[in-house]
Amino acid sequence: TIKDDSPITVKEGNIIKDGFNEKLDDLRDILNNGMTYILRYEEEQKKRLNLTSGLKVGHNNIMGYYIQITVKTLDSISKIPEDYHERATLKNAKRFTTGKLKELEEKIIDAEEKINDIEYEIFCTIRDSVIKETKKILETTKNIAIIDVLTCFAEIAERYDYCRPKITEDDKIIIKQGRHPVVERINISDKFISNDCYLDTENDQLLIITGPNMAGKSTYLRQIALICIIAQMGSFVPAKSASIGIIDQIFTRIGASDDLARKLSTFMIEMTETAKILNYATPNSLVIIDELGRGTSTSDGQSIAMATLEKLHKLKIKTLFSTHYHQLTEINLPGVKNYHLDIIENSDGSINFVRKLKLGSTDKSYGIHVAKLAGIPEDVIIRAFEILEQIEQKDNFKTIVKENGNKASSGEIYNSFIIEKKNKLESLNLELITIKESLSNYNDRLGIKKKELEKKNIEIEDLEAKIKVTKLKASPNKNQIKKKYIQTSLFKPPSSNKQISNDQIKELISRLESIKIDSISQVDIKEQIVELRKTIYKWNLI
């Protein structure tokens, strides 16, 4: 009865199918073909009066529809029909109306309004009939829906090799070779890499999952949650086998985006969702957290992530926790285990994603490699590696872990951090004072050495002159010796009868070499002072 493409509201009309109500069909025909009916009536009147021309049906806002016959044509008509009622006389024609024309006019004018009235009346009748059978209709609808869903479950399970899960009353989630039901169908050309999962509230309560970007961490988290949901719906699941304890709630903290309408930042939304998890999750719940804390600074994010992990562990809630904060893998608590999504690093520096979950953690995110795959310019990639190396050299984030695996409180962590920084600052101050004192001592020693150097230079000149004279004296040309000897006034000439041996000459040369060595050492002191000044300048910058 009701059209499949009917409007949303009854008032818009056109909701009843054609052929259901004869009167409604006539009115629709008149509304859609009004002029056709007028022209058809005009031809009927011409035929009735045996005319071929001189008669037409017209319309104006005052008279409505009328029959107009020219005076010349009227003269040829033997008798005007009795149902013709004259309405007006013109110079060259007369106008008439008939009961049937009036009726036709009313139908055309009132057709739309009458159509809406009839349609609404029919609709109300159908509605009342349906209300009487509401219970049966709802029951039938529910059964059809169940049949539809179960049929889909069966078809999907057979088509994509799903397995029948075992639903238990314990706290374990055991999935062998699980797959993501959506992702594996999107990339049909690539074989989906399946992964296992084992969770309970004792030995495998909290799994920390690390790995590079694009390695498949988020996909793995989502597929575990979906498999649990599908299993408790009564469907087969995309896995080799599955045994799932009844889960009361599944909590997720995945993705990051702000909410401008509610004036909530990305980080605020993260914290709001995390608060709900910590306040409402139970040991029978499953918690999925993907990279908590990335909406704020690194230090704050790491601190919040670790504190959240500790709380979830204390509440004995089964949790899958993916992160790029590799320091979190150092947490030492019972039931907390580290896993990572494996990759292969090639000799040329490129990487291949294996997407296989393995025991243990990884200390690299390979974010720059992914940036390169995304098309970031080569110079930016090179610069990013340089900056990364500098950051890693200065990274001093330390996980504070107490004996027996107990974690320090947030207050103790903060105080320890402050004390560490304070002690380091005091040590740097003492070192700076020592360097300044050493520099002052070096300056004093440098002044003394300069004076000694000047004195040594004079001695060198004296010794060089003495050596020359000694060599000349040992030669047979005594007049030349005397001449050279007289030219120097640095020392008194030796007596003419004194002989200078070769051993004495060697001794003088040795003394000269010793003085030269002492003189050269002054340069070493200068170089040491220059390096020391550079060091002090560096500390002042820090």
Coordinates of C-alpha atoms in Angstrom, one line a residue:
T1 CA 0.0 0.0 0.0
I2 CA 2.7 2.5 1.0
K3 CA 5.2 3.5 -1.7
D4 CA 8.8 2.3 -1.1
D5 CA 10.2 5.7 -1.8
S6 CA 7.5 7.7 0.1
P7 CA 8.4 11.0 1.7
I8 CA 9.4 11.2 5.4
T9 CA 6.1 12.9 6.5
V10 CA 2.5 12.2 5.5
K11 CA 1.8 15.9 4.8
E12 CA 4.2 15.8 1.9
G13 CA 1.7 13.5 0.1
N14 CA 2.3 10.9 -2.6
I15 CA 2.7 8.0 -0.2
I16 CA 0.0 5.6 -1.4
K17 CA 0.7 3.3 -4.4
D18 CA -1.2 3.7 -7.6
G19 CA -4.1 1.2 -8.0
F20 CA -5.0 0.9 -4.3
N21 CA -7.9 3.5 -4.4
E22 CA -9.9 4.2 -7.6
K23 CA -11.0 7.7 -6.6
L24 CA -7.4 8.6 -5.6
D25 CA -6.2 7.4 -9.0
D26 CA -8.8 9.6 -10.9
L27 CA -7.8 12.6 -8.9
R28 CA -4.1 12.0 -9.6
D29 CA -5.0 11.6 -13.3
I30 CA -6.9 14.9 -13.3
L31 CA -4.1 16.7 -11.4
N32 CA -1.4 15.4 -13.8
N33 CA -3.5 15.6 -17.0
G34 CA -5.9 18.5 -16.4
M35 CA -5.3 20.2 -19.8
T36 CA -5.7 16.9 -21.6
Y37 CA -9.2 16.6 -20.1
I38 CA -10.1 20.2 -21.1
L39 CA -9.0 19.6 -24.7
R40 CA -10.8 16.3 -24.8
Y41 CA -14.0 18.0 -23.6
E42 CA -13.6 20.6 -26.3
E43 CA -13.4 18.0 -29.0
E44 CA -16.5 16.3 -27.5
Q45 CA -18.5 19.5 -27.8
K46 CA -17.4 20.2 -31.4
K47 CA -18.5 16.7 -32.3
R48 CA -21.8 17.1 -30.4
L49 CA -22.6 20.4 -32.3
N50 CA -21.2 19.0 -35.6
L51 CA -18.6 21.8 -35.7
T52 CA -15.0 21.8 -37.0
S53 CA -14.2 25.3 -35.8
G54 CA -15.6 28.3 -34.1
L55 CA -15.8 26.6 -30.7
K56 CA -13.1 26.5 -28.0
V57 CA -12.8 26.1 -24.2
G58 CA -11.1 29.0 -22.5
H59 CA -10.3 30.1 -18.9
N60 CA -10.0 33.4 -17.0
N61 CA -9.7 34.2 -13.3
I62 CA -13.3 35.6 -13.1
M63 CA -15.4 33.0 -15.0
G64 CA -13.1 30.1 -14.7
Y65 CA -13.5 27.6 -17.6
Y66 CA -16.1 28.4 -20.3
I67 CA -17.2 27.4 -23.8
Q68 CA -16.8 30.3 -26.4
I69 CA -18.7 30.1 -29.7
T70 CA -18.4 32.8 -32.4
V71 CA -21.5 34.7 -33.6
K72 CA -21.0 33.3 -37.1
T73 CA -20.9 29.7 -35.8
L74 CA -24.0 30.3 -33.6
D75 CA -26.0 31.3 -36.7
S76 CA -25.2 27.9 -38.2
I77 CA -26.3 26.0 -35.1
S78 CA -30.0 25.1 -35.3
K79 CA -30.5 24.8 -31.6
I80 CA -28.3 25.6 -28.6
P81 CA -28.2 22.6 -26.2
E82 CA -30.3 23.0 -23.0
D83 CA -27.3 22.4 -20.7
Y84 CA -25.5 25.4 -22.2
H85 CA -25.9 28.4 -19.8
E86 CA -24.9 31.7 -21.3
R87 CA -22.5 33.6 -19.1
A88 CA -21.3 36.6 -21.3
T89 CA -21.9 38.2 -24.7
L90 CA -19.1 39.7 -26.6
K91 CA -19.0 41.6 -29.9
N92 CA -18.1 38.6 -32.0
A93 CA -18.9 35.6 -29.6
K94 CA -20.8 34.3 -26.7
R95 CA -19.6 32.4 -23.7
F96 CA -21.3 29.4 -22.1
T97 CA -20.8 27.0 -19.3
T98 CA -22.1 23.5 -18.5
G99 CA -22.5 21.4 -15.4
K100 CA -19.9 18.9 -16.6
L101 CA -17.4 21.6 -17.4
K102 CA -18.0 23.1 -13.9
E103 CA -17.5 19.7 -12.4
L104 CA -14.3 19.2 -14.4
E105 CA -13.1 22.6 -13.3
E106 CA -13.7 21.8 -9.6
K107 CA -11.9 18.5 -9.9
I108 CA -8.8 20.2 -11.4
I109 CA -8.8 22.9 -8.8
D110 CA -9.5 20.7 -5.8
A111 CA -7.6 17.6 -6.9
E112 CA -4.4 18.3 -4.9
E113 CA -6.2 19.0 -1.7
K114 CA -8.5 16.0 -2.1
I115 CA -5.6 13.8 -2.9
N116 CA -3.9 14.7 0.4
D117 CA -7.1 14.1 2.3
I118 CA -7.7 10.7 0.8
E119 CA -4.1 9.7 1.3
Y120 CA -4.1 10.7 4.9
E121 CA -7.4 8.8 5.5
I122 CA -5.9 5.7 3.9
F123 CA -2.7 6.0 5.9
C124 CA -4.6 6.3 9.2
T125 CA -6.6 3.2 8.3
I126 CA -3.4 1.2 7.7
R127 CA -1.7 2.6 10.8
D128 CA -4.6 1.5 13.0
S129 CA -4.5 -1.9 11.5
V130 CA -0.7 -2.2 12.1
I131 CA -1.1 -1.1 15.7
K132 CA -3.4 -3.9 16.4
E133 CA -0.8 -6.4 15.2
T134 CA 2.2 -4.6 16.7
K135 CA 3.3 -7.5 18.9
K136 CA 3.3 -10.0 16.1
I137 CA 5.0 -7.6 13.7
L138 CA 7.8 -6.9 16.2
E139 CA 8.3 -10.6 16.9
T140 CA 8.5 -11.4 13.3
T141 CA 10.9 -8.5 12.6
K142 CA 13.2 -9.7 15.5
N143 CA 13.2 -13.3 14.1
I144 CA 14.0 -12.0 10.6
A145 CA 16.9 -10.0 12.0
I146 CA 18.3 -13.0 13.9
I147 CA 18.0 -15.2 10.8
D148 CA 19.7 -12.5 8.8
V149 CA 22.6 -12.1 11.3
L150 CA 23.1 -15.9 11.7
T151 CA 23.1 -16.4 8.0
C152 CA 25.8 -13.7 7.7
F153 CA 27.8 -15.3 10.5
A154 CA 27.6 -18.7 8.8
E155 CA 28.6 -17.4 5.4
I156 CA 31.5 -15.3 6.6
A157 CA 32.8 -18.2 8.8
E158 CA 32.8 -20.6 5.9
R159 CA 34.1 -18.2 3.3
Y160 CA 37.1 -16.8 5.4
D161 CA 38.1 -19.9 7.5
Y162 CA 36.9 -18.8 10.9
C163 CA 37.0 -21.1 13.9
R164 CA 34.5 -21.8 16.6
P165 CA 35.6 -20.1 19.9
K166 CA 35.4 -21.7 23.3
I167 CA 33.6 -19.4 25.8
T168 CA 34.9 -20.1 29.4
E169 CA 34.2 -18.8 32.8
D170 CA 37.9 -18.3 33.7
D171 CA 39.9 -15.1 33.3
K172 CA 42.0 -16.2 30.3
I173 CA 42.1 -15.0 26.7
I174 CA 43.9 -17.5 24.5
I175 CA 44.0 -16.8 20.7
K176 CA 46.1 -18.7 18.3
Q177 CA 46.9 -17.2 14.9
G178 CA 44.3 -14.4 15.3
R179 CA 43.6 -12.0 12.4
H180 CA 41.9 -8.6 12.0
P181 CA 38.5 -9.3 10.4
V182 CA 38.4 -6.1 8.4
V183 CA 42.1 -5.4 7.6
E184 CA 42.6 -8.9 6.1
R185 CA 39.8 -8.2 3.7
I186 CA 41.0 -4.8 2.6
N187 CA 44.4 -5.9 1.3
I188 CA 43.4 -9.2 -0.2
S189 CA 46.6 -9.3 -2.4
D190 CA 48.8 -9.3 0.7
K191 CA 48.6 -12.2 3.1
F192 CA 47.6 -11.0 6.5
I193 CA 50.2 -12.0 9.2
S194 CA 48.4 -13.7 12.1
N195 CA 49.5 -13.4 15.7
D196 CA 48.8 -15.1 19.0
C197 CA 47.6 -13.6 22.3
Y198 CA 47.6 -15.0 25.9
L199 CA 46.2 -12.9 28.7
D200 CA 45.2 -13.7 32.3
T201 CA 45.1 -11.8 35.7
E202 CA 48.3 -13.5 37.1
N203 CA 51.2 -14.4 34.9
D204 CA 50.3 -12.5 31.6
Q205 CA 48.2 -9.7 32.9
L206 CA 49.7 -6.7 31.2
L207 CA 51.5 -6.9 27.8
I208 CA 53.6 -3.9 26.8
I209 CA 54.0 -3.8 23.0
T210 CA 56.7 -1.8 21.3
G211 CA 57.8 -1.6 17.7
P212 CA 58.3 0.8 14.8
N213 CA 55.6 3.0 13.3
M214 CA 53.6 1.0 10.8
A215 CA 54.7 -2.3 12.3
G216 CA 51.1 -3.3 13.2
K217 CA 50.8 -2.4 16.9
S218 CA 47.4 -0.7 16.6
T219 CA 46.1 -3.4 14.3
Y220 CA 47.1 -6.1 16.7
L221 CA 45.3 -4.3 19.6
R222 CA 42.1 -3.8 17.7
Q223 CA 42.0 -7.4 16.4
I224 CA 42.2 -8.8 19.9
A225 CA 39.3 -6.6 21.0
L226 CA 37.2 -7.4 17.9
I227 CA 37.8 -11.2 18.3
C228 CA 36.5 -11.0 21.9
I229 CA 33.4 -9.0 20.8
I230 CA 32.6 -11.3 17.9
A231 CA 33.1 -14.4 20.0
Q232 CA 30.6 -13.2 22.7
M233 CA 28.1 -12.3 19.9
G234 CA 27.9 -16.0 19.1
S235 CA 30.0 -15.9 15.9
F236 CA 33.0 -17.9 14.7
V237 CA 36.2 -15.8 14.9
P238 CA 39.1 -15.1 12.5
A239 CA 41.7 -17.4 14.2
K240 CA 43.1 -20.9 14.2
S241 CA 41.6 -21.4 17.7
A242 CA 40.3 -19.3 20.5
S243 CA 39.4 -19.7 24.2
I244 CA 37.9 -16.6 25.7
G245 CA 36.8 -16.0 29.3
I246 CA 33.6 -13.9 29.7
I247 CA 34.4 -10.2 29.5
D248 CA 32.1 -7.7 31.2
Q249 CA 33.5 -4.6 29.5
I250 CA 36.1 -3.6 26.8
F251 CA 37.7 -0.2 27.4
T252 CA 39.8 1.4 24.6
R253 CA 42.1 4.5 24.5
I254 CA 43.0 4.7 20.8
G255 CA 43.6 7.5 18.5
A256 CA 44.1 11.2 19.2
S257 CA 42.0 14.2 18.2
D258 CA 40.6 17.4 19.8
D259 CA 37.0 18.4 20.2
L260 CA 36.6 22.0 19.4
A261 CA 32.8 22.1 20.1
R262 CA 33.4 21.0 23.7
K263 CA 36.6 23.0 24.0
L264 CA 38.6 19.8 24.8
S265 CA 42.2 19.5 23.7
T266 CA 43.7 16.2 22.4
F267 CA 45.5 15.6 25.7
M268 CA 42.4 16.4 27.7
I269 CA 40.4 13.8 25.7
E270 CA 43.2 11.3 26.3
M271 CA 43.1 11.9 30.0
T272 CA 39.3 11.8 30.2
E273 CA 39.2 8.4 28.5
T274 CA 42.0 7.1 30.7
A275 CA 40.2 8.3 33.8
K276 CA 37.1 6.3 32.8
I277 CA 39.3 3.2 32.4
L278 CA 40.9 3.5 35.8
N279 CA 37.6 4.3 37.5
Y280 CA 35.3 1.6 36.0
A281 CA 37.4 -1.3 34.7
T282 CA 37.3 -4.6 36.6
P283 CA 39.5 -7.8 36.6
N284 CA 36.9 -9.2 34.1
S285 CA 37.4 -6.3 31.7
L286 CA 39.8 -6.0 28.8
V287 CA 41.7 -2.7 28.4
I288 CA 43.3 -1.6 25.1
I289 CA 45.6 1.4 25.3
D290 CA 47.4 2.7 22.2
E291 CA 50.3 5.2 22.9
L292 CA 49.1 6.9 26.0
G293 CA 50.6 10.3 26.7
R294 CA 51.6 11.4 23.2
G295 CA 49.4 14.5 23.5
T296 CA 51.8 16.2 25.9
S297 CA 55.5 16.6 26.6
T298 CA 57.7 13.5 26.5
S299 CA 58.6 13.6 30.2
D300 CA 55.0 14.2 31.3
G301 CA 53.7 11.5 28.9
Q302 CA 56.2 8.9 30.1
S303 CA 55.3 9.7 33.7
I304 CA 51.6 9.4 33.2
A305 CA 52.0 6.2 31.1
M306 CA 54.0 4.5 33.8
A307 CA 51.7 5.6 36.6
T308 CA 48.7 4.2 34.6
L309 CA 50.5 0.9 34.0
E310 CA 51.1 0.6 37.7
K311 CA 47.5 1.3 38.5
L312 CA 46.2 -1.2 36.0
H313 CA 48.6 -3.8 37.4
K314 CA 47.4 -3.2 40.9
L315 CA 43.8 -3.6 39.8
K316 CA 44.7 -6.9 38.0
I317 CA 43.0 -5.8 34.8
K318 CA 44.0 -7.6 31.6
T319 CA 45.6 -5.0 29.4
L320 CA 47.3 -4.6 26.0
F321 CA 49.5 -1.4 26.1
S322 CA 51.3 -0.2 23.0
T323 CA 53.9 2.5 23.4
H324 CA 56.9 4.3 21.9
Y325 CA 58.3 5.1 25.4
H326 CA 60.9 2.4 25.5
Q327 CA 61.7 3.3 29.1
L328 CA 58.4 1.7 30.1
T329 CA 59.8 -1.7 29.2
E330 CA 62.1 -1.5 32.2
I331 CA 59.2 -1.8 34.6
N332 CA 59.7 -4.9 36.8
L333 CA 56.4 -6.1 38.0
P334 CA 55.0 -9.7 38.1
G335 CA 52.6 -10.4 35.3
V336 CA 54.0 -7.6 33.1
K337 CA 55.6 -8.8 29.9
N338 CA 57.2 -7.1 26.9
Y339 CA 56.5 -7.9 23.3
H340 CA 57.4 -6.3 20.0
L341 CA 56.4 -6.3 16.4
D342 CA 59.4 -7.6 14.5
I343 CA 61.1 -5.9 11.5
I344 CA 64.1 -6.6 9.3
E345 CA 66.8 -3.9 9.0
N346 CA 68.6 -4.2 5.7
S347 CA 72.3 -3.4 5.1
D348 CA 71.4 -0.3 3.2
G349 CA 69.5 1.1 6.2
S350 CA 66.0 0.4 4.8
I351 CA 63.5 -1.7 6.8
N352 CA 61.0 -4.5 6.0
F353 CA 57.9 -4.9 8.2
V354 CA 57.5 -8.5 9.3
R355 CA 54.5 -7.7 11.6
K356 CA 55.1 -10.8 13.7
L357 CA 54.7 -10.5 17.5
K358 CA 57.7 -11.7 19.4
L359 CA 58.7 -11.8 23.1
G360 CA 60.9 -9.0 24.3
S361 CA 61.1 -5.3 23.7
T362 CA 62.7 -3.1 21.1
D363 CA 64.6 0.2 21.6
K364 CA 63.9 1.8 18.2
S365 CA 60.8 3.3 16.7
Y366 CA 62.3 3.8 13.1
G367 CA 60.1 6.9 12.8
I368 CA 62.6 8.6 10.5
H369 CA 62.5 5.6 8.2
V370 CA 58.8 5.8 8.0
A371 CA 59.0 9.6 7.3
K372 CA 61.3 8.7 4.4
L373 CA 58.8 6.2 3.1
A374 CA 56.1 9.0 3.3
G375 CA 58.2 11.2 0.9
I376 CA 59.9 13.6 3.3
P377 CA 62.8 15.4 1.4
E378 CA 66.2 13.7 1.7
D379 CA 67.9 16.7 3.3
V380 CA 65.3 16.7 6.1
I381 CA 65.8 13.0 6.7
I382 CA 69.6 13.4 6.9
R383 CA 69.2 16.3 9.3
A384 CA 66.7 14.3 11.4
F385 CA 69.2 11.5 11.9
E386 CA 71.8 14.1 13.0
I387 CA 69.5 15.6 15.6
L388 CA 68.4 12.1 16.7
E389 CA 72.0 11.2 17.5
Q390 CA 72.5 14.4 19.5
I391 CA 69.3 13.8 21.5
E392 CA 70.2 10.1 22.2
Q393 CA 73.6 11.2 23.6
K394 CA 71.9 13.6 26.0
D395 CA 69.0 11.4 27.0
N396 CA 69.2 10.7 30.7
F397 CA 65.6 9.5 31.4
K398 CA 66.0 6.8 34.0
T399 CA 63.3 4.5 35.3
I400 CA 63.4 4.5 39.1
V401 CA 62.8 1.0 40.2
K402 CA 63.0 -0.1 43.8
E403 CA 64.1 -3.5 45.1
N404 CA 61.8 -6.5 44.6
G405 CA 60.1 -4.9 41.7
N406 CA 58.3 -2.2 43.7
K407 CA 58.0 1.2 42.1
A408 CA 58.8 4.4 43.8
S409 CA 55.9 6.8 44.4
S410 CA 55.4 9.8 42.1
G411 CA 56.6 12.0 45.0
E412 CA 59.8 10.0 45.5
I413 CA 60.4 10.0 41.7
Y414 CA 60.0 13.8 41.6
N415 CA 62.2 14.4 44.7
S416 CA 64.9 12.0 43.3
F417 CA 64.8 13.9 40.1
I418 CA 65.2 17.3 41.8
I419 CA 68.0 16.0 44.1
E420 CA 69.9 14.5 41.1
K421 CA 69.7 17.8 39.2
K422 CA 70.7 19.8 42.3
N423 CA 73.7 17.5 43.0
K424 CA 74.8 17.8 39.4
L425 CA 74.6 21.6 39.5
E426 CA 76.7 21.7 42.7
S427 CA 79.2 19.4 41.1
L428 CA 79.4 21.6 38.0
N429 CA 79.9 24.7 40.2
L430 CA 82.7 23.1 42.2
E431 CA 84.3 22.0 38.9
L432 CA 84.0 25.5 37.5
I433 CA 85.6 27.0 40.7
T434 CA 88.5 24.5 40.4
I435 CA 89.0 25.4 36.7
K436 CA 89.1 29.1 37.5
E437 CA 91.6 28.5 40.3
S438 CA 93.7 26.4 38.0
L439 CA 93.5 29.1 35.3
S440 CA 94.7 31.7 37.9
N441 CA 97.6 29.5 38.8
Y442 CA 98.5 28.9 35.2
N443 CA 98.5 32.7 34.6
D444 CA 100.8 33.2 37.6
R445 CA 103.1 30.4 36.3
L446 CA 102.9 31.8 32.9
G447 CA 104.2 35.2 34.1
I448 CA 107.1 33.5 35.9
K449 CA 107.9 31.4 32.9
K450 CA 107.9 34.5 30.7
K451 CA 110.6 36.0 32.9
E452 CA 112.5 32.8 33.0
L453 CA 112.2 32.6 29.2
E454 CA 113.7 36.1 28.8
K455 CA 116.6 35.2 31.1
K456 CA 117.1 31.9 29.2
N457 CA 117.1 33.8 25.9
I458 CA 120.0 35.9 27.2
E459 CA 121.8 32.8 28.3
I460 CA 121.3 31.3 24.9
E461 CA 122.8 34.3 23.2
D462 CA 125.8 34.2 25.6
L463 CA 126.3 30.4 25.1
E464 CA 126.0 30.7 21.3
A465 CA 128.6 33.4 21.3
K466 CA 130.8 31.4 23.6
I467 CA 130.5 28.4 21.4
K468 CA 131.5 30.3 18.3
V469 CA 134.5 31.8 20.1
T470 CA 135.5 28.4 21.4
K471 CA 135.4 26.9 18.0
L472 CA 137.4 29.8 16.5
K473 CA 140.0 29.5 19.2
A474 CA 140.5 25.8 18.5
S475 CA 141.3 26.7 14.8
P476 CA 144.9 27.8 13.7
N477 CA 143.8 31.3 12.6
K478 CA 144.4 33.2 15.9
N479 CA 144.1 36.6 14.3
Q480 CA 140.5 35.8 13.2
I481 CA 139.8 34.5 16.7
K482 CA 141.0 37.6 18.3
K483 CA 138.9 39.7 15.9
K484 CA 135.7 37.8 16.5
Y485 CA 136.4 37.7 20.2
I486 CA 136.8 41.5 20.4
Q487 CA 133.4 42.0 18.6
T488 CA 131.4 40.5 21.5
S489 CA 131.1 42.2 24.9
L490 CA 128.9 39.6 26.6
F491 CA 131.8 38.0 28.5
K492 CA 135.5 38.4 29.2
P493 CA 137.8 36.7 26.9
P494 CA 139.5 33.6 28.2
S495 CA 143.2 33.7 29.0
S496 CA 145.3 32.9 25.9
N497 CA 146.9 30.0 27.6
K498 CA 143.6 28.2 28.4
Q499 CA 142.7 25.3 26.1
I500 CA 139.0 24.4 25.3
S501 CA 138.4 20.7 24.9
N502 CA 135.8 19.0 22.7
D503 CA 134.1 17.7 25.9
Q504 CA 133.6 21.2 27.1
I505 CA 132.1 22.2 23.7
K506 CA 129.7 19.3 23.9
E507 CA 128.7 20.3 27.5
L508 CA 127.9 23.8 26.3
I509 CA 125.8 22.5 23.4
S510 CA 123.9 20.1 25.8
R511 CA 123.1 23.1 28.1
L512 CA 121.8 25.0 25.1
E513 CA 119.6 22.1 24.1
S514 CA 118.2 21.9 27.6
I515 CA 117.3 25.6 27.6
K516 CA 115.7 25.2 24.3
I517 CA 113.5 22.4 25.6
D518 CA 112.5 24.5 28.6
S519 CA 111.7 27.3 26.2
I520 CA 109.5 25.0 24.0
S521 CA 107.6 23.9 27.1
Q522 CA 106.3 27.4 27.5
V523 CA 104.3 26.9 24.3
D524 CA 102.8 23.8 25.7
I525 CA 101.6 25.8 28.8
K526 CA 100.1 28.4 26.5
E527 CA 98.2 25.8 24.6
Q528 CA 96.9 24.2 27.8
I529 CA 95.7 27.6 28.9
V530 CA 93.9 28.2 25.6
E531 CA 92.1 24.9 25.9
L532 CA 91.2 25.6 29.5
R533 CA 89.7 29.0 28.5
K534 CA 87.6 27.2 25.8
T535 CA 86.3 24.7 28.5
I536 CA 85.3 27.6 30.8
Y537 CA 83.5 29.3 28.0
K538 CA 81.6 26.1 27.3
W539 CA 80.5 25.8 30.9
N540 CA 79.3 29.4 31.0
L541 CA 77.1 28.6 28.0
I542 CA 75.6 25.7 29.9

